[in-house]
CSV table of C-alpha atoms in Angstrom, one decimal:
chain,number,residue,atom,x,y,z
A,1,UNK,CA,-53.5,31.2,142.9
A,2,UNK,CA,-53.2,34.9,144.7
A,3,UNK,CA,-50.0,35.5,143.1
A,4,UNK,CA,-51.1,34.2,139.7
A,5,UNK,CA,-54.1,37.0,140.2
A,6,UNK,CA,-52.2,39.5,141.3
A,7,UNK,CA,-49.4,39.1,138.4
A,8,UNK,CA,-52.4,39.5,135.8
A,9,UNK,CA,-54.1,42.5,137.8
A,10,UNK,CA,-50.4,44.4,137.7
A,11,UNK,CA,-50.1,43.7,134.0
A,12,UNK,CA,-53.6,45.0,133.3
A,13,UNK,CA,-53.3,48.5,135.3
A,14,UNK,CA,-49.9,49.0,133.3
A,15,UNK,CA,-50.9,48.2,130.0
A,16,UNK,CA,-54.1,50.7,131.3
A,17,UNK,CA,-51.6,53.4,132.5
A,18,UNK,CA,-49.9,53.4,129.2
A,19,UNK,CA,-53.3,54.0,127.1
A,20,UNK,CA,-54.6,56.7,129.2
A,21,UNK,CA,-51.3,58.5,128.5
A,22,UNK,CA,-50.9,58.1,125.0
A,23,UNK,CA,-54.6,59.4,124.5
A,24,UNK,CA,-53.5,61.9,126.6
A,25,UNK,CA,-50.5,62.8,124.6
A,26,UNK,CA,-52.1,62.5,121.0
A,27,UNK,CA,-55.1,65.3,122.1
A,28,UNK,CA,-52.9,67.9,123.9
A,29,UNK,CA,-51.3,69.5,120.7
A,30,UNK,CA,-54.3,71.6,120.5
A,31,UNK,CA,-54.5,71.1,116.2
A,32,UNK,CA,-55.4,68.4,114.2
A,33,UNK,CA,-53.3,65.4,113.8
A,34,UNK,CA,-52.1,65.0,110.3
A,35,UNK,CA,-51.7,61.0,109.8
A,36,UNK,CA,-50.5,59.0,106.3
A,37,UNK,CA,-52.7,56.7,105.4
A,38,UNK,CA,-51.6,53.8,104.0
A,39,UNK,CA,-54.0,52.1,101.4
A,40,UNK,CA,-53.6,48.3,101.8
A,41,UNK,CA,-54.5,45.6,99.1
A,42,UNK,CA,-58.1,44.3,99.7
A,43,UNK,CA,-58.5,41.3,101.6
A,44,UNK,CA,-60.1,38.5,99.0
A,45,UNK,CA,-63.0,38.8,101.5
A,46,UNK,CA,-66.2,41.2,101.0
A,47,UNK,CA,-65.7,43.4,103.9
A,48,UNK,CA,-62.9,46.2,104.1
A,49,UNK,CA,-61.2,46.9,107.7
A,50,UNK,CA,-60.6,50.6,108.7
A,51,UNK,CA,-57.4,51.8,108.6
A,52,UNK,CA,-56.3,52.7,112.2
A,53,UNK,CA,-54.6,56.4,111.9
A,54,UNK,CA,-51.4,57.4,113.8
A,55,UNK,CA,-50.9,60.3,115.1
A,56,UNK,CA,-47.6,62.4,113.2
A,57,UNK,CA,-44.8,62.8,115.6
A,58,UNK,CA,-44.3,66.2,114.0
A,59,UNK,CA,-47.5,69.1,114.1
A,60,UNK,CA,-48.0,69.2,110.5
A,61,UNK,CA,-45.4,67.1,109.1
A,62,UNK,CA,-46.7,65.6,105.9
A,63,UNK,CA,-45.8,62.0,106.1
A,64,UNK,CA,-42.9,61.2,103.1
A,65,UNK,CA,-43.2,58.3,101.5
A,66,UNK,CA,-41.1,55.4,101.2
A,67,UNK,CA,-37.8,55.8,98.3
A,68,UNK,CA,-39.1,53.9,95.4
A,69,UNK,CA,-36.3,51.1,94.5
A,70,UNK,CA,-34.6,51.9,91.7
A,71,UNK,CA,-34.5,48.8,89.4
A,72,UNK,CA,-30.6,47.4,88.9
A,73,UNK,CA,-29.8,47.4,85.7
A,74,UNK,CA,-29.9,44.2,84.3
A,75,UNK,CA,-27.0,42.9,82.9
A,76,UNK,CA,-26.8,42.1,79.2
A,77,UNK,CA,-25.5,38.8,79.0
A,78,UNK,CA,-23.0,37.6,77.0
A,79,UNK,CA,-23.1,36.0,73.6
A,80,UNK,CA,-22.5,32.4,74.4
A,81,UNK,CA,-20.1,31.2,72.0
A,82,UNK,CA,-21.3,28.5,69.9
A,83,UNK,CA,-18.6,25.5,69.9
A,84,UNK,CA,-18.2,24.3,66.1
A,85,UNK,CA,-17.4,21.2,65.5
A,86,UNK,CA,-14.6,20.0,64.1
A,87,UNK,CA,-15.1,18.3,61.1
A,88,UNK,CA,-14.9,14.6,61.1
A,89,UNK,CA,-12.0,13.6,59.0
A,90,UNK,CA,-13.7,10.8,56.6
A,91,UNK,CA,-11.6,7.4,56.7
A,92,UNK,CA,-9.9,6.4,53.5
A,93,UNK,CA,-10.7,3.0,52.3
A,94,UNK,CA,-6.9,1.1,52.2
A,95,UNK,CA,-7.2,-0.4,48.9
A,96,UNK,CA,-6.4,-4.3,49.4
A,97,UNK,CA,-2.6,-5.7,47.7
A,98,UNK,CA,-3.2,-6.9,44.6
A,99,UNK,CA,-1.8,-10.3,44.7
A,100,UNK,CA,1.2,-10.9,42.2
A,101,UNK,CA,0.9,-13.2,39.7
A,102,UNK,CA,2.5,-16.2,39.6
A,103,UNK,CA,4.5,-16.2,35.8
A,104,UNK,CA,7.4,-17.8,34.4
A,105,UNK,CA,10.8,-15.9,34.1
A,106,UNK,CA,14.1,-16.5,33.2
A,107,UNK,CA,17.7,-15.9,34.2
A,108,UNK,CA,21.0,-15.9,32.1
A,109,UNK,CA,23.5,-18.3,33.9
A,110,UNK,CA,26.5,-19.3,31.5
A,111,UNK,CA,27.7,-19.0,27.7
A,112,UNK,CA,28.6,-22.2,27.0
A,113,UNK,CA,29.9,-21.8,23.9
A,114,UNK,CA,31.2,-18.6,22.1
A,115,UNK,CA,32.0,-16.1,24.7
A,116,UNK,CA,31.3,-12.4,23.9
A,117,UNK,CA,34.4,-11.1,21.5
A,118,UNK,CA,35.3,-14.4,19.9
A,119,UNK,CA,36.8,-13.9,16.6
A,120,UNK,CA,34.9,-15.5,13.3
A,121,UNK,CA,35.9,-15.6,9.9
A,122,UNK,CA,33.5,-14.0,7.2
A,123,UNK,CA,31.2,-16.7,6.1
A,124,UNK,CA,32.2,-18.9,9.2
A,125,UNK,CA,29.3,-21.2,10.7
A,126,UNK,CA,28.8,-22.1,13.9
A,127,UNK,CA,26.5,-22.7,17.1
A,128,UNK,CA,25.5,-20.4,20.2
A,129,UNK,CA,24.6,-21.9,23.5
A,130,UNK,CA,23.2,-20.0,26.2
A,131,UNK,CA,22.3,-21.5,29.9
A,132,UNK,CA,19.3,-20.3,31.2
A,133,UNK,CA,17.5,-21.1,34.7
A,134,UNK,CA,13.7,-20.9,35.1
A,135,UNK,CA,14.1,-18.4,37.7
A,136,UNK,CA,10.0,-17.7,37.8
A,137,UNK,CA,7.2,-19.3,40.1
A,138,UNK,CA,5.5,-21.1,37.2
A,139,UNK,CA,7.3,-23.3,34.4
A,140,UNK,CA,8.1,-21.6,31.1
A,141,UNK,CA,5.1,-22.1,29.2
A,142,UNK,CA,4.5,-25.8,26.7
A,143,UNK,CA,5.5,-24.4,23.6
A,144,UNK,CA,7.8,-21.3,24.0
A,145,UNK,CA,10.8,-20.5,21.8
A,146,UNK,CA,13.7,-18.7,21.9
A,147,UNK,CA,13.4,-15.5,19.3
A,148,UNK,CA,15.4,-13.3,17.7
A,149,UNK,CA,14.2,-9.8,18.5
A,150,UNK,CA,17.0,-7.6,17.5
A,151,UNK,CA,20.5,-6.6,16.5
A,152,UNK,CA,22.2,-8.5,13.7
A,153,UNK,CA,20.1,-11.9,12.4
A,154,UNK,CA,23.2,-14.2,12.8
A,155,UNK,CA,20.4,-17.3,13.5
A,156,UNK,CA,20.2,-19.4,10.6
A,157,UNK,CA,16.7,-19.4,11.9
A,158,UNK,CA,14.5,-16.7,13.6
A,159,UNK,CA,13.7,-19.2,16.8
A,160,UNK,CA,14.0,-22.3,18.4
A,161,UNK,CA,12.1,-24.5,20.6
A,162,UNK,CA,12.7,-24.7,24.5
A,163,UNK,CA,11.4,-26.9,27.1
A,164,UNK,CA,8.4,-26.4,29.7
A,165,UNK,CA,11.1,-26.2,32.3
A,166,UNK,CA,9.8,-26.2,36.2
A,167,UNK,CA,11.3,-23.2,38.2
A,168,UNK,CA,14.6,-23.5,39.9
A,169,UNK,CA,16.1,-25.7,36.8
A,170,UNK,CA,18.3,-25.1,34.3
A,171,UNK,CA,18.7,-26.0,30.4
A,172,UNK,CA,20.7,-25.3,27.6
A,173,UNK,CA,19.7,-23.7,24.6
A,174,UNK,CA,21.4,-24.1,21.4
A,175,UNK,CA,21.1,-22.1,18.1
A,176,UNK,CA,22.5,-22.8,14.9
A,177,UNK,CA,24.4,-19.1,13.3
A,178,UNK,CA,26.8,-17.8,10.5
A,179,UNK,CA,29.1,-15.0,10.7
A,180,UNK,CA,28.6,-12.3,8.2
A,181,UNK,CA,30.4,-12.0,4.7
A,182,UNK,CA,32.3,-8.6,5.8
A,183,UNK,CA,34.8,-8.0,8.5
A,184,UNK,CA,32.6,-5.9,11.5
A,185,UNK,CA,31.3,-6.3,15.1
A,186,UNK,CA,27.9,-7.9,15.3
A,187,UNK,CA,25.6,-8.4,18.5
A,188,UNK,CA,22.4,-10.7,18.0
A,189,UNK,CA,19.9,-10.1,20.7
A,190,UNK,CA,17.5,-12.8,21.7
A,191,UNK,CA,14.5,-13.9,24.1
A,192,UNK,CA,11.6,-16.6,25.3
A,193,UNK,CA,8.5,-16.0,24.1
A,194,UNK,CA,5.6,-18.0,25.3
A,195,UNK,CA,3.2,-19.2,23.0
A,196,UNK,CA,1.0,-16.1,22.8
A,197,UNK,CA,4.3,-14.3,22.0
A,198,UNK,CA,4.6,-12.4,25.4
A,199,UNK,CA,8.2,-12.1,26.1
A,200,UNK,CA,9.2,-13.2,29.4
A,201,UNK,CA,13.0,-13.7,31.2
A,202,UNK,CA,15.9,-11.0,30.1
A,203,UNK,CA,17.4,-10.8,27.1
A,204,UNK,CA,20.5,-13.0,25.6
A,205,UNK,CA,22.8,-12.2,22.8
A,206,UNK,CA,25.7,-13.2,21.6
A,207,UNK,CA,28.9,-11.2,20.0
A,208,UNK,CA,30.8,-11.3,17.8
A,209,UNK,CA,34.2,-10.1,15.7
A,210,UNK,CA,34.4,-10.9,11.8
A,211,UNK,CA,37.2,-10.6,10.3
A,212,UNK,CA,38.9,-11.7,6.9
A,213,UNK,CA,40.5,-15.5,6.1
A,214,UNK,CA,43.9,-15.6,5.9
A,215,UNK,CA,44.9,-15.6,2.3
A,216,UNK,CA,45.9,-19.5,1.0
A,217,UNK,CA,49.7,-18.7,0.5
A,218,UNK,CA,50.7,-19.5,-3.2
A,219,UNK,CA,53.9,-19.9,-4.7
A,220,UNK,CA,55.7,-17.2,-5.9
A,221,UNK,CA,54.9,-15.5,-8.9
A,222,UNK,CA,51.9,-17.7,-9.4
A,223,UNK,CA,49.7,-15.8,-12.0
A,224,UNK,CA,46.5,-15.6,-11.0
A,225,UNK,CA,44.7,-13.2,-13.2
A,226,UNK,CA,45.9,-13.5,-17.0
A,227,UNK,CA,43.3,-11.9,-19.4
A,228,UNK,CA,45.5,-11.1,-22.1
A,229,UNK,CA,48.4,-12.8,-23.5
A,230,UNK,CA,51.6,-11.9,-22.1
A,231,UNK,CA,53.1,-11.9,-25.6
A,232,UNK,CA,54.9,-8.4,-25.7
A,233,UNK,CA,58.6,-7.3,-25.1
A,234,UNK,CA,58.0,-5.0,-21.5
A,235,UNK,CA,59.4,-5.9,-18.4
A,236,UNK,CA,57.7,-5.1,-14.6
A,237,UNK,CA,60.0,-6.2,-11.6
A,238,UNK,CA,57.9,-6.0,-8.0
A,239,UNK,CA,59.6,-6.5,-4.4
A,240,UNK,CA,57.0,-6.6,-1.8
A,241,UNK,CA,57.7,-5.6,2.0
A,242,UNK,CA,59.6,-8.2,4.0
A,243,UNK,CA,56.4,-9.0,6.4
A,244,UNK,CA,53.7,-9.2,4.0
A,245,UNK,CA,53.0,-11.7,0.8
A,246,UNK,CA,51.5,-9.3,-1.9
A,247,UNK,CA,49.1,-9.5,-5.1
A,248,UNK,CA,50.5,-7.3,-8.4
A,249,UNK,CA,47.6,-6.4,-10.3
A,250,UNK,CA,48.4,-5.0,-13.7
A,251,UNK,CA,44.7,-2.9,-15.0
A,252,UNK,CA,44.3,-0.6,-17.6
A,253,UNK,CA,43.2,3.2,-17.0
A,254,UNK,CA,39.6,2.3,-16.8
A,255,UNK,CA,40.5,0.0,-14.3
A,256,UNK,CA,40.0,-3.4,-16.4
A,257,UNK,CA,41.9,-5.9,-14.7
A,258,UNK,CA,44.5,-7.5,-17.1
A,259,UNK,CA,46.8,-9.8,-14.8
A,260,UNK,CA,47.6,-10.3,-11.6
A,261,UNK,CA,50.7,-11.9,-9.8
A,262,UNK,CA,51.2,-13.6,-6.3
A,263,UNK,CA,54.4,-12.5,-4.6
A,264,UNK,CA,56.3,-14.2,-1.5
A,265,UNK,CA,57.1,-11.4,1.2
A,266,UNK,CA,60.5,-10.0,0.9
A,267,UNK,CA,60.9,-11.9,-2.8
A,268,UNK,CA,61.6,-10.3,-6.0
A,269,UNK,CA,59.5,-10.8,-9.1
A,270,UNK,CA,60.3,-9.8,-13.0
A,271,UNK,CA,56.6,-9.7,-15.0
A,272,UNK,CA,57.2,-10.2,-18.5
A,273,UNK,CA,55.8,-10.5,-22.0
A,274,UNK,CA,54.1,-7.3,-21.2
A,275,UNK,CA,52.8,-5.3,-24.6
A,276,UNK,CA,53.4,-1.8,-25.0
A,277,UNK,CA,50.9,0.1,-23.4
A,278,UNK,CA,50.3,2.4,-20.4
A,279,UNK,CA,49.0,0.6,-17.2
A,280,UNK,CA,47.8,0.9,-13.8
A,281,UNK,CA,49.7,-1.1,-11.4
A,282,UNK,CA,48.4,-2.2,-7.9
A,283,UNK,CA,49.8,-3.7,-5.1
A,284,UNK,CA,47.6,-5.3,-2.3
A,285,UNK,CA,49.7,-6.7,0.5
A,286,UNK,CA,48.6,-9.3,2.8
A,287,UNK,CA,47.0,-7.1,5.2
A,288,UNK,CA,44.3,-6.1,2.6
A,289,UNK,CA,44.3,-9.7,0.7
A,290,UNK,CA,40.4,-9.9,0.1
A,291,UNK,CA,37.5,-8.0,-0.7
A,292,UNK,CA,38.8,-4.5,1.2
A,293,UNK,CA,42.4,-4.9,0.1
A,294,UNK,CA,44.7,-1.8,0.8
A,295,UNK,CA,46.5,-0.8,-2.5
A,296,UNK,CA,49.5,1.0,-3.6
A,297,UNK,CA,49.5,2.0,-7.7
A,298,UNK,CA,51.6,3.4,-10.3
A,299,UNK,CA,51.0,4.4,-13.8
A,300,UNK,CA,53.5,2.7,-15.8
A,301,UNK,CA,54.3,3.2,-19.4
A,302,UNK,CA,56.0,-0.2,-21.2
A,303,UNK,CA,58.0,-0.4,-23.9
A,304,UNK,CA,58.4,-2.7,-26.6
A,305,UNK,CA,62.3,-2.6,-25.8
A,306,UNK,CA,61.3,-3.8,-21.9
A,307,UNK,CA,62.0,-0.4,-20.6
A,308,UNK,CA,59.5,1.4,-18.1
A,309,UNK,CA,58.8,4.8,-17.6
């Protein structure tokens, strides 16, 4: 316990020492002490403490007061940049397949009879058969025909009945025609129709060539035009060519047909009884026997005598 006291006595003549010469200090300048005073904030309390003054290290420095802080300049921030949206692409609807319908068709498989460039004769009858297949997913139609829909009308009729045939079968379908009365090329174009008269399967047709008969050979120098009697004195001898029967038609000037002679190919023929007269002769060979006969003419002048000039 001695040392304890005599620690704390030591301490307490120091700290003494050191006021005694601080006072001593502070008063020996021999002026007055110049001190800042420093006003402090009032205490939320009612009473206000002294301020304690300091001596100036400096006879009569004037305290200088604390640098104000200059205030750093605040930075200006920067725009933020708005993110725009991307627009939202608006989902097409995908319209939904229409389902097909299921109709009846048809397919051309066969001529059966009269294949395309067969030769006729003018006038000449005969029938057209076409093979069809019901190439559809539903049966032709109860009641559908065959139609003629363009080209030349060779049908004797305009249509003909088919049958309700079921798909993947076949049937033949007739139709009754005549060729033309002139020489030519004809094409007749047909198709089903259901019983509406909606056309349905592709189109058929048939072809044809026309052409003239060959004449009926006669004997020669039959006379097969007379409209005038042959009771004169002139005399017309006719050779035809070698290859070809011929026709001698005797007209006058205005082209009145008086009479007309059949003539073997190659074989002389002497016309007579022929009155005097001038004449118009004509000679269609076999090539153009018939309604677009080529001709070959002469004007002749007959004589009573039988001469010609």
């Amino acid at each position: 316990m001695d040392q304890e006291r005599v620690k704390w006595l030591l301490i307490g003549i120091v700290i003494g020492a050191a006021v005694l010469w601080g006072r001593s200090a502070l008063f020996s300048q021999g002026g007055p002490v110049q001190v800042a005073v420093v006003n402090r904030p009032q205490s939320t309390t009612s009473s206000t403490s002294s301020q304690t003054r300091r001596p100036s290290p400096t006879q009569g420095a004037t305290a200088t007061p604390r640098p104000t802080a200059t205030p750093r300049p605040t930075a200006t921030p920067r725009p933020t940049a708005t993110p725009t949206a991307a627009p939202t692409a608006t989902p097409t609807a995908t319209p939904s397949p229409t389902p097909t319908p299921c109709l009846p068709d048809a397919k051309f498989t066969a001529d059966v009879t009269v294949s395309d460039g067969t030769e006729m004769l003018t006038g000449e009858e005969f029938v057209k058969t076409w093979r069809l297949a019901s190439s559809g997913c539903a049966p032709w139609p109860e009641g559908s025909v065959l139609a003629f829909v363009r080209g030349a009308p060779l049908g004797v009729q305009e249509q003909v009945s088919v049958p309700a045939l079921p798909p993947g079968q076949t049937a033949d379908i007739s139709v009754p025609m005549r060729a033309p009365d002139e020489p030519g090329t004809y094409k007749s174009i047909w198709q089903l129709h259901a019983p509406g008269g909606r056309a349905f399967g592709a189109p058929v047709y048939v072809e044809i060539n026309v052409r003239w008969p060959p004449p009926r050979r006669l004997p020669h120098g039959t006379l097969v035009k007379n409209t005038r009697p042959l009771d004169g004195n002139g005399e017309l001898t006719i050779k035809p060519s070698d290859d070809s029967d011929a026709v001698v038609v005797l007209t006058f000037l205005n082209d009145q047909v008086l009479w007309a002679v059949y003539l073997r190919a190659g074989q002389e023929y002497t016309l007579t009884g022929i009155p005097d007269g001038v004449y118009r002769a004509l000679l269609h060979d076999r090539r153009g026997l018939g309604r677009r006969a080529r001709s070959v003419y002469a004007v002749c002048g007959l004589l009573a005598n039988g001469g010609h000039h």
